[in-house]
Amino acid sequence: MLNRRSFLNSAALAGAGVALTRINPDFFIGRAHAQGAKPLVFLSAENITGNWDPTAHTTLSQSNIEGFVMGFLTRAPMRPETPDEVIYELATEITELSASRLQIKLREGVSFHDGKPFTSEDVKATFLYGSQLDRPKQVYPGPTDTFDVETPDDYTVIVDTSKGGYGASLFIFLASYLPILSAKDVAEGPKGALSQRLNGTGPFKFVEQRGNDTVMEAFPGYFKGAPTISGVTFSFVGDATTRMLSLMNGQADVIERLEPEQVQTLEGNKDIKLSRLVSVENKYLWFRCSKPPFNDARLRKAAAHAIDRSMIMEVMGNAGEASSNYISPIKFGYTDLENYPEYDPEECQRLLAEAGFPNGQGLPELEYITSTGFYPKTKEYGEVITAMLQEQGFPVTLNVMEVAAWNERLYDRPGGGPGHMVDCGWSTGSPEPDLVLRTHFHSTSKRICGIEDPEIDAALDAERNATSLEARKESLQTNLMPMLADKVPALSLFTSVLIHAMRADLDGLFIYPDGLSDASKVSSAA
């Protein structure tokens, strides 16, 4: 398990600021192998949305499917020993021409699955489309009027952020997150081809959706060489026990999101092996800041002081890692925050009284929404949190929902989202911290908590606009992050540890710390 403090003290995260010095262009690239007859069967814990546009959702299972089908400019393995490593994929070189100009050289000879050659027009179209304010994913550091994209030739892209006032280096980490779309598909708009199917440059080609099964076949024209298996079937199975039994009886090859007791069951099985990764995902208790009573920061902070996170870690076992920040320890800028809210019943009661609710008297009935079957132990630690809040006078009821119903109630909306607190993680396959921080806490986005706070907006803008990566890290660690810990729009409970189980004879599967997988070199005796 990652020793977070020794990891941070090694200054490894400081090295994330010079990611370009660690780019490895040969990662994964090797000769092609003969394709196996059987597709890989991967059982997912989350349903999909039905809209295939990568910018139209924040659903992790759908992002996992995109990992098989789509291509990325770079990939970020984010292993604890090399958190700053960035792997060239569709890009072959990234150079900072100046603080506001970034040049990206592209790989030649790559084609989309529909046969269209990959060129700089696709990168430009992706950057501009993905930064539109109406895109639910909102990937890039500013809207389209804050940067320009130049395409001097078919294999060169220059991003210029001078009119936005922020550094072009922000695009380095973001290049690992949003897959590259075909300019032809983007031209049809959000209701065109993008929404109907995936069209990428990755090792597997999207074939069809059959109920809960996403069917993909090997793409023989993949630029790293044809995949070693015939395809991937990615299936939603909402029950964790069913997923485990399917693996044990040979109906599945890989399963995700194991419960801690399932790990103990499978550890002694010679036909199964396990993968554990400290992830980019933190699990949060999100407060609905856009409606009473949690539009009052004192009540949010009181609730945070009512929760003993060490008791949650006892429930999580090896599926969680303690952390005291709003981002994972393998994200750029992480530090243990000295002012992060800790269990303090006296401070909880003081804040309740100051807000006009002594001992919780006068508070409305509060709904705490969580899911079951997707994240490990949500019901169990949800019950622990509910009991601790009730002990301090918060009249809380826990509402445990199946995944699709929980997904429907997750996000903020006019008048405030459903319930008053929501359990959810946030996983983004890049070291970039703003994929969490700006996404959730800037008033232009405010995905789940719905917060609108000018001071937080200013702190987010200040770190984004920093003149260097070192200055940005300082702004994150000394201004923005302590401010979030003081205003508590959400409480980060812990960092997830991703646990996958797979057949023991399955080799070559690379799992990223956001759950995406590279199966292009999978081999198996089956």
Coordinates of C-alpha atoms in Angstrom, one line a residue:
M1 CA 0.0 0.0 0.0
L2 CA 1.2 3.5 -0.8
N3 CA 2.9 5.3 2.1
R4 CA 1.5 8.7 1.2
R5 CA 3.7 10.8 3.4
S6 CA 7.0 9.3 2.2
F7 CA 5.7 9.5 -1.3
L8 CA 5.0 13.2 -1.0
N9 CA 8.2 13.8 0.8
S10 CA 10.2 12.3 -2.1
A11 CA 8.9 15.3 -4.1
A12 CA 7.5 12.9 -6.7
L13 CA 4.5 15.1 -7.2
A14 CA 6.7 18.1 -7.6
G15 CA 8.1 16.3 -10.6
A16 CA 4.6 16.2 -12.2
G17 CA 5.2 19.8 -13.2
V18 CA 7.9 18.6 -15.6
A19 CA 6.0 15.8 -17.2
L20 CA 7.5 16.3 -20.6
T21 CA 10.9 15.0 -19.3
R22 CA 9.3 11.6 -18.4
I23 CA 7.4 10.9 -21.6
N24 CA 8.1 7.3 -22.8
P25 CA 7.3 7.0 -26.6
D26 CA 7.6 3.2 -26.7
F27 CA 5.3 2.2 -23.9
F28 CA 3.0 -0.7 -25.1
I29 CA 4.1 -0.6 -28.7
G30 CA 5.2 -4.1 -29.9
R31 CA 4.7 -6.5 -32.7
A32 CA 1.3 -7.9 -33.5
H33 CA 0.2 -11.4 -32.4
A34 CA -2.3 -13.8 -33.9
Q35 CA -5.8 -13.0 -32.6
G36 CA -7.4 -15.4 -30.1
A37 CA -10.8 -16.8 -30.9
K38 CA -12.6 -15.7 -27.7
P39 CA -13.4 -12.1 -26.8
L40 CA -12.4 -10.8 -23.4
V41 CA -15.5 -10.6 -21.1
F42 CA -15.3 -7.7 -18.7
L43 CA -18.0 -7.3 -16.1
S44 CA -18.7 -3.7 -15.0
A45 CA -20.3 -2.4 -11.9
E46 CA -22.0 0.6 -13.5
N47 CA -24.6 1.1 -16.2
I48 CA -24.1 3.3 -19.3
T49 CA -26.1 6.3 -20.4
G50 CA -26.9 5.3 -24.0
N51 CA -25.4 8.5 -25.4
W52 CA -22.0 7.7 -26.8
D53 CA -20.6 11.2 -27.1
P54 CA -17.5 11.2 -24.8
T55 CA -18.2 14.8 -23.9
A56 CA -21.9 14.2 -22.9
H57 CA -21.4 12.1 -19.8
T58 CA -19.3 11.6 -16.7
T59 CA -20.1 7.9 -16.3
L60 CA -17.1 5.9 -15.4
S61 CA -18.3 2.6 -17.1
Q62 CA -18.7 4.5 -20.4
S63 CA -15.2 6.0 -20.0
N64 CA -13.9 2.5 -19.5
I65 CA -15.5 1.5 -22.8
E66 CA -13.9 4.5 -24.5
G67 CA -10.5 3.3 -23.2
F68 CA -10.9 0.2 -25.4
V69 CA -12.1 2.0 -28.5
M70 CA -10.8 5.6 -28.6
G71 CA -7.3 7.1 -29.0
F72 CA -5.7 9.7 -26.8
L73 CA -2.9 12.2 -27.5
T74 CA -1.1 10.8 -24.4
R75 CA -1.7 8.3 -21.6
A76 CA -0.9 8.8 -17.9
P77 CA -0.3 5.5 -16.1
M78 CA 0.2 7.5 -12.8
R79 CA 1.9 4.7 -10.9
P80 CA 3.0 5.8 -7.4
E81 CA 6.7 5.4 -8.3
T82 CA 6.3 7.5 -11.5
P83 CA 3.2 9.7 -11.0
D84 CA 4.5 12.3 -13.5
E85 CA 5.0 9.8 -16.4
V86 CA 3.1 10.7 -19.6
I87 CA 3.1 8.2 -22.6
Y88 CA 2.9 9.4 -26.2
E89 CA 0.0 7.8 -28.1
L90 CA -1.5 9.9 -30.9
A91 CA 1.0 12.6 -30.1
T92 CA 4.7 12.1 -30.8
E93 CA 6.1 15.3 -29.3
I94 CA 4.8 18.1 -27.1
T95 CA 6.8 21.3 -26.7
E96 CA 6.1 24.5 -24.8
L97 CA 7.0 27.3 -27.3
S98 CA 6.2 29.9 -24.7
A99 CA 4.1 30.2 -21.6
S100 CA 1.0 30.6 -23.7
R101 CA 1.8 28.5 -26.8
L102 CA 2.0 24.7 -26.8
Q103 CA 3.0 22.7 -29.9
I104 CA 1.8 19.1 -30.4
K105 CA 3.3 16.9 -33.1
L106 CA 1.0 14.0 -34.2
R107 CA 1.6 10.5 -35.3
E108 CA 1.2 9.8 -39.0
G109 CA -0.4 6.7 -40.6
V110 CA -3.3 6.4 -38.0
S111 CA -6.9 5.9 -39.1
F112 CA -10.3 6.1 -37.4
H113 CA -12.4 2.9 -37.4
D114 CA -14.5 4.4 -40.2
G115 CA -11.4 4.7 -42.4
K116 CA -10.9 8.5 -42.1
P117 CA -7.2 9.4 -41.6
F118 CA -6.3 11.0 -38.3
T119 CA -4.9 14.6 -38.7
S120 CA -4.6 17.8 -36.9
E121 CA -8.2 18.8 -37.8
D122 CA -9.4 16.1 -35.5
V123 CA -7.4 17.4 -32.5
K124 CA -8.6 21.0 -33.2
A125 CA -12.2 19.9 -33.5
T126 CA -11.9 17.8 -30.2
F127 CA -10.4 20.7 -28.3
L128 CA -13.0 23.2 -29.4
Y129 CA -15.9 20.9 -29.0
G130 CA -14.8 19.6 -25.6
S131 CA -14.5 23.1 -24.2
Q132 CA -18.0 24.2 -25.0
L133 CA -19.8 25.2 -21.9
D134 CA -22.8 23.1 -22.7
R135 CA -20.7 19.9 -22.7
P136 CA -21.4 18.0 -19.4
K137 CA -17.7 16.8 -19.2
Q138 CA -16.2 20.3 -19.7
V139 CA -12.7 19.0 -20.1
Y140 CA -10.5 22.0 -21.0
P141 CA -9.3 24.9 -18.8
G142 CA -11.5 27.5 -20.3
P143 CA -14.3 27.9 -22.9
T144 CA -13.6 28.3 -26.6
D145 CA -13.2 32.1 -26.4
T146 CA -10.2 31.7 -24.1
F147 CA -7.8 29.9 -26.5
D148 CA -7.0 29.4 -30.2
V149 CA -6.0 26.2 -32.0
E150 CA -3.7 26.5 -35.1
T151 CA -3.0 23.7 -37.6
P152 CA 0.0 24.6 -39.6
D153 CA 0.0 21.2 -41.3
D154 CA -1.8 17.9 -41.0
Y155 CA 0.4 16.7 -38.2
T156 CA 1.1 19.8 -36.1
V157 CA -1.2 21.5 -33.6
I158 CA -0.5 24.8 -31.7
V159 CA -2.6 25.8 -28.8
D160 CA -2.5 29.5 -27.9
T161 CA -4.0 30.5 -24.5
S162 CA -2.8 34.1 -24.5
K163 CA -6.3 35.6 -24.7
G164 CA -7.4 33.4 -21.8
G165 CA -4.6 34.5 -19.5
Y166 CA -3.6 31.0 -18.4
G167 CA -0.7 28.8 -19.3
A168 CA -0.8 26.5 -22.3
S169 CA 0.9 23.8 -20.2
L170 CA -2.5 23.0 -18.7
F171 CA -3.2 21.1 -22.0
I172 CA -0.3 18.7 -21.2
F173 CA -2.1 16.8 -18.5
L174 CA -5.5 17.2 -20.1
A175 CA -4.3 15.5 -23.3
S176 CA -4.4 12.2 -21.3
Y177 CA -8.1 12.6 -20.5
L178 CA -10.5 13.3 -23.4
P179 CA -10.3 10.9 -26.3
I180 CA -9.7 12.3 -29.8
L181 CA -12.9 12.6 -31.8
S182 CA -13.2 12.6 -35.6
A183 CA -13.7 16.1 -37.0
K184 CA -16.3 14.6 -39.4
D185 CA -18.3 13.4 -36.4
V186 CA -18.0 16.6 -34.5
A187 CA -19.3 18.5 -37.5
E188 CA -22.6 16.7 -37.1
G189 CA -23.1 18.2 -33.7
P190 CA -24.2 16.5 -30.4
K191 CA -27.2 14.8 -31.9
G192 CA -25.3 13.3 -34.8
A193 CA -22.9 10.4 -35.1
L194 CA -21.1 11.1 -31.8
S195 CA -24.2 10.3 -29.8
Q196 CA -25.0 7.1 -31.8
R197 CA -21.7 5.1 -31.7
L198 CA -18.0 5.3 -30.8
N199 CA -15.6 6.0 -33.6
G200 CA -12.0 6.0 -32.5
T201 CA -8.4 5.0 -33.3
G202 CA -8.0 2.5 -30.5
P203 CA -7.4 -1.3 -30.6
F204 CA -11.1 -2.3 -30.6
K205 CA -13.9 -1.2 -32.8
F206 CA -17.4 -0.6 -31.4
V207 CA -19.9 -3.0 -33.0
E208 CA -23.2 -2.7 -31.1
Q209 CA -25.0 -2.5 -27.8
R210 CA -26.9 -5.6 -27.0
G211 CA -28.9 -4.9 -23.8
N212 CA -26.3 -4.6 -21.0
D213 CA -23.5 -5.8 -23.3
T214 CA -21.2 -3.5 -25.2
V215 CA -19.7 -5.5 -28.1
M216 CA -16.3 -4.6 -29.5
E217 CA -14.1 -6.4 -32.1
A218 CA -10.4 -6.2 -32.7
F219 CA -9.3 -3.5 -35.1
P220 CA -6.7 -5.0 -37.5
G221 CA -5.5 -1.5 -38.6
Y222 CA -4.5 -0.4 -35.1
F223 CA -1.2 1.5 -35.4
K224 CA 0.5 -0.5 -32.5
G225 CA -0.4 -3.8 -34.1
A226 CA -3.5 -5.9 -34.2
P227 CA -4.9 -6.9 -30.8
T228 CA -4.1 -10.4 -29.6
I229 CA -7.7 -11.2 -28.8
S230 CA -10.8 -11.1 -31.1
G231 CA -12.7 -8.5 -29.1
V232 CA -14.1 -7.3 -25.8
T233 CA -17.6 -7.7 -24.4
F234 CA -18.1 -5.2 -21.7
S235 CA -21.2 -6.0 -19.6
F236 CA -23.1 -4.3 -16.8
V237 CA -23.8 -6.6 -13.9
G238 CA -25.0 -4.5 -10.9
D239 CA -24.6 -7.1 -8.2
A240 CA -21.1 -7.6 -6.8
T241 CA -21.7 -11.2 -5.8
T242 CA -23.0 -12.1 -9.3
R243 CA -19.8 -10.6 -10.8
M244 CA -17.6 -12.7 -8.5
L245 CA -19.4 -15.9 -9.2
S246 CA -19.3 -15.3 -12.9
L247 CA -15.6 -15.0 -12.7
M248 CA -15.3 -18.1 -10.6
N249 CA -17.4 -20.3 -12.9
G250 CA -15.6 -19.1 -16.1
Q251 CA -18.4 -16.8 -17.5
A252 CA -16.2 -13.7 -17.1
D253 CA -12.5 -12.9 -17.5
V254 CA -12.2 -9.7 -15.6
I255 CA -14.4 -8.1 -12.9
E256 CA -14.0 -4.7 -11.1
R257 CA -14.9 -3.0 -7.8
L258 CA -14.4 -6.0 -5.5
E259 CA -15.7 -5.8 -2.0
P260 CA -13.1 -6.4 0.7
E261 CA -14.5 -9.7 1.8
Q262 CA -14.5 -10.9 -1.8
V263 CA -10.8 -10.2 -1.9
Q264 CA -10.3 -12.6 1.0
T265 CA -12.4 -15.2 -0.8
L266 CA -10.5 -15.0 -4.0
E267 CA -7.0 -14.7 -2.6
G268 CA -6.8 -18.4 -2.0
N269 CA -8.1 -19.4 -5.5
K270 CA -5.2 -20.5 -7.7
D271 CA -7.3 -19.9 -10.9
I272 CA -7.7 -16.2 -10.1
K273 CA -5.3 -13.3 -9.6
L274 CA -5.9 -9.8 -8.2
S275 CA -4.9 -6.3 -9.2
R276 CA -4.7 -3.5 -6.6
L277 CA -4.1 0.1 -7.5
V278 CA -4.2 3.4 -5.5
S279 CA -6.5 5.2 -7.8
V280 CA -7.1 8.8 -9.0
E281 CA -10.6 8.6 -7.4
N282 CA -11.5 10.1 -4.1
K283 CA -14.9 9.2 -2.5
Y284 CA -16.9 12.2 -1.3
L285 CA -19.8 13.2 0.7
W286 CA -21.2 16.0 -1.5
F287 CA -23.3 18.6 0.2
R288 CA -26.2 20.2 -1.7
C289 CA -24.8 23.8 -1.4
S290 CA -27.5 25.3 -3.6
K291 CA -30.3 24.8 -1.1
P292 CA -30.9 24.9 2.7
P293 CA -29.6 24.0 5.0
F294 CA -26.2 23.2 3.4
N295 CA -26.0 26.6 1.7
D296 CA -24.6 27.6 5.1
A297 CA -20.9 26.7 5.3
R298 CA -21.1 26.5 9.1
L299 CA -23.6 23.5 8.8
R300 CA -21.4 21.8 6.2
K301 CA -18.4 22.1 8.5
A302 CA -20.4 21.0 11.5
A303 CA -21.4 17.8 9.6
A304 CA -17.8 17.2 8.6
H305 CA -16.7 17.5 12.2
A306 CA -19.4 14.9 13.2
I307 CA -17.7 12.2 11.0
D308 CA -14.9 10.1 12.3
R309 CA -13.2 9.0 9.0
S310 CA -11.0 6.4 10.8
M311 CA -14.2 4.4 11.3
I312 CA -15.0 4.5 7.6
M313 CA -11.5 3.2 6.9
E314 CA -12.1 0.3 9.2
V315 CA -15.2 -0.6 7.0
M316 CA -13.2 -0.1 3.8
G317 CA -10.3 -2.3 4.7
N318 CA -7.9 -2.7 1.7
A319 CA -10.4 -1.0 -0.7
G320 CA -9.5 2.5 0.7
E321 CA -6.5 4.7 1.5
A322 CA -6.6 7.5 4.0
S323 CA -6.1 11.0 2.5
S324 CA -6.8 14.6 3.6
N325 CA -7.4 16.6 0.5
Y326 CA -9.9 16.9 -2.3
I327 CA -7.7 15.1 -4.8
S328 CA -5.9 11.8 -4.9
P329 CA -2.3 11.5 -3.7
I330 CA -1.3 10.7 -7.3
K331 CA -2.7 14.0 -8.7
F332 CA -0.5 17.0 -9.2
G333 CA -0.4 19.3 -6.2
Y334 CA -1.6 16.9 -3.5
T335 CA -0.6 17.7 0.0
D336 CA -2.0 16.7 3.4
L337 CA -4.0 19.7 4.5
E338 CA -3.4 20.9 8.1
N339 CA -6.9 22.4 8.3
Y340 CA -8.8 19.4 6.8
P341 CA -11.9 18.8 9.0
E342 CA -11.4 16.1 11.5
Y343 CA -13.7 14.4 14.0
D344 CA -14.5 17.0 16.6
P345 CA -17.9 16.7 18.3
E346 CA -17.4 19.9 20.4
E347 CA -16.6 22.0 17.3
C348 CA -19.6 20.4 15.6
Q349 CA -21.9 21.5 18.4
R350 CA -20.4 25.0 18.5
L351 CA -21.1 25.5 14.7
L352 CA -24.6 24.1 15.0
A353 CA -25.4 26.6 17.7
E354 CA -23.8 29.5 15.8
A355 CA -25.9 28.6 12.8
G356 CA -29.0 28.7 14.9
F357 CA -29.6 25.0 15.3
P358 CA -28.4 24.1 18.8
N359 CA -28.0 20.3 19.1
G360 CA -29.5 20.1 15.6
Q361 CA -32.9 21.4 16.8
G362 CA -34.9 23.0 14.0
L363 CA -33.0 21.3 11.2
P364 CA -35.2 19.8 8.4
E365 CA -35.3 16.1 7.7
L366 CA -32.2 15.4 5.7
E367 CA -31.8 12.8 2.9
Y368 CA -28.4 11.1 2.3
I369 CA -28.4 9.4 -1.1
T370 CA -26.0 6.5 -1.8
S371 CA -25.7 3.6 -4.3
T372 CA -25.3 -0.1 -3.9
G373 CA -23.5 -2.6 -6.2
F374 CA -21.0 -0.1 -7.8
Y375 CA -18.6 1.3 -5.2
P376 CA -17.5 -1.1 -2.4
K377 CA -19.1 -0.8 1.0
T378 CA -21.2 2.3 0.3
K379 CA -24.2 1.0 2.2
E380 CA -22.1 -0.1 5.2
Y381 CA -20.1 3.1 5.6
G382 CA -23.2 5.1 4.7
E383 CA -24.9 3.6 7.8
V384 CA -21.8 4.5 9.9
I385 CA -21.9 8.2 8.6
T386 CA -25.7 8.4 9.2
A387 CA -25.3 7.1 12.8
M388 CA -22.5 9.6 13.5
L389 CA -24.5 12.5 12.1
Q390 CA -27.6 11.5 14.0
E391 CA -25.5 11.3 17.2
Q392 CA -24.8 15.0 16.8
G393 CA -28.4 16.0 16.2
F394 CA -28.6 15.9 12.3
P395 CA -32.0 14.3 11.4
V396 CA -30.6 12.1 8.6
T397 CA -32.2 9.3 6.7
L398 CA -30.0 7.1 4.4
N399 CA -31.5 6.3 1.0
V400 CA -29.7 3.3 -0.6
M401 CA -30.5 3.1 -4.4
E402 CA -29.5 0.8 -7.2
V403 CA -27.0 2.4 -9.6
A404 CA -29.2 3.7 -12.4
A405 CA -31.6 5.4 -10.0
W406 CA -28.7 6.9 -8.1
N407 CA -27.1 8.1 -11.3
E408 CA -30.3 9.9 -12.2
R409 CA -30.4 11.8 -8.9
L410 CA -26.7 12.6 -8.8
Y411 CA -26.3 16.0 -10.3
D412 CA -27.2 19.5 -9.2
R413 CA -30.2 21.2 -11.0
P414 CA -32.2 24.4 -10.6
G415 CA -33.5 24.7 -7.1
G416 CA -30.9 22.2 -5.8
G417 CA -30.4 18.5 -6.6
P418 CA -32.4 15.7 -4.9
G419 CA -31.6 15.0 -1.3
H420 CA -29.2 17.0 0.9
M421 CA -26.1 14.8 0.7
V422 CA -24.9 12.4 -2.0
D423 CA -22.1 9.8 -1.9
C424 CA -20.1 9.7 -5.1
G425 CA -16.5 9.3 -6.3
W426 CA -14.8 11.2 -9.1
S427 CA -12.2 9.5 -11.3
T428 CA -10.2 11.2 -14.1
G429 CA -7.4 9.6 -15.9
S430 CA -4.9 12.5 -15.7
P431 CA -2.7 14.1 -13.1
E432 CA -4.6 17.3 -13.7
P433 CA -6.3 18.4 -10.4
D434 CA -8.7 20.8 -12.1
L435 CA -10.6 17.8 -13.6
V436 CA -11.9 17.5 -10.0
L437 CA -11.5 20.9 -8.5
R438 CA -12.7 23.2 -11.2
T439 CA -15.3 20.7 -12.4
H440 CA -17.0 20.6 -9.0
F441 CA -16.3 23.9 -7.2
H442 CA -16.3 26.6 -9.9
S443 CA -19.6 28.4 -10.3
T444 CA -19.6 27.8 -14.1
S445 CA -19.6 24.0 -13.5
K446 CA -20.6 23.0 -9.9
R447 CA -21.5 19.4 -11.0
I448 CA -22.9 17.8 -7.8
C449 CA -22.7 20.2 -4.9
G450 CA -24.0 23.3 -6.8
I451 CA -21.8 25.8 -5.0
E452 CA -21.5 29.4 -6.1
D453 CA -18.8 31.1 -4.2
P454 CA -16.8 34.1 -5.6
E455 CA -13.9 33.5 -3.3
I456 CA -13.5 29.9 -4.5
D457 CA -14.0 31.0 -8.1
A458 CA -11.1 33.5 -7.6
A459 CA -8.9 30.9 -6.0
L460 CA -9.5 28.5 -8.9
D461 CA -8.8 31.2 -11.5
A462 CA -5.6 32.2 -9.6
E463 CA -4.1 28.7 -9.7
R464 CA -5.1 28.1 -13.3
N465 CA -3.5 31.4 -14.3
A466 CA -0.3 30.9 -12.4
T467 CA 2.8 31.7 -14.5
S468 CA 4.6 28.4 -13.9
L469 CA 3.9 24.9 -12.7
E470 CA 5.7 25.6 -9.4
A471 CA 3.7 28.7 -8.8
R472 CA 0.6 26.8 -9.7
K473 CA 1.4 24.1 -7.1
E474 CA 2.0 26.8 -4.5
S475 CA -1.3 28.4 -5.3
L476 CA -3.1 25.1 -5.0
Q477 CA -1.5 24.1 -1.7
T478 CA -1.5 27.4 0.1
N479 CA -4.7 29.1 -1.2
L480 CA -7.3 27.0 -3.0
M481 CA -7.1 23.7 -1.1
P482 CA -7.1 25.2 2.4
M483 CA -10.0 27.4 1.3
L484 CA -12.0 24.3 0.2
A485 CA -11.2 22.6 3.5
D486 CA -12.6 25.7 5.3
K487 CA -15.8 26.1 3.2
V488 CA -16.4 22.3 2.8
P489 CA -18.6 22.1 -0.3
A490 CA -17.9 18.4 0.0
L491 CA -16.0 16.1 2.4
S492 CA -13.5 13.8 0.8
L493 CA -13.8 10.6 2.8
F494 CA -10.8 8.6 1.4
T495 CA -8.9 7.6 -1.8
S496 CA -10.3 4.5 -3.5
V497 CA -8.1 1.5 -4.1
L498 CA -9.1 -0.1 -7.4
I499 CA -9.4 -3.9 -7.0
H500 CA -9.9 -6.1 -10.1
A501 CA -9.9 -9.8 -10.3
M502 CA -9.2 -11.9 -13.4
R503 CA -8.4 -15.3 -14.6
A504 CA -4.9 -16.4 -13.5
D505 CA -3.9 -17.3 -17.1
L506 CA -4.8 -13.9 -18.4
D507 CA -1.7 -11.8 -19.1
G508 CA -1.0 -8.5 -20.7
L509 CA -3.9 -6.4 -19.3
F510 CA -2.8 -3.0 -18.2
I511 CA -5.1 -1.2 -15.8
Y512 CA -4.9 2.6 -15.3
P513 CA -5.7 4.2 -11.9
D514 CA -9.0 5.5 -13.2
G515 CA -10.2 2.0 -14.2
L516 CA -9.5 2.2 -17.9
S517 CA -7.7 -0.8 -19.4
D518 CA -5.4 -1.5 -22.3
A519 CA -6.3 -5.0 -23.6
S520 CA -4.4 -4.8 -26.9
K521 CA -1.7 -7.3 -25.8
V522 CA -3.8 -9.6 -23.7
S523 CA -2.9 -13.3 -24.0
S524 CA -4.5 -16.2 -22.4
A525 CA -4.3 -20.0 -22.3
A526 CA -8.1 -20.2 -22.5

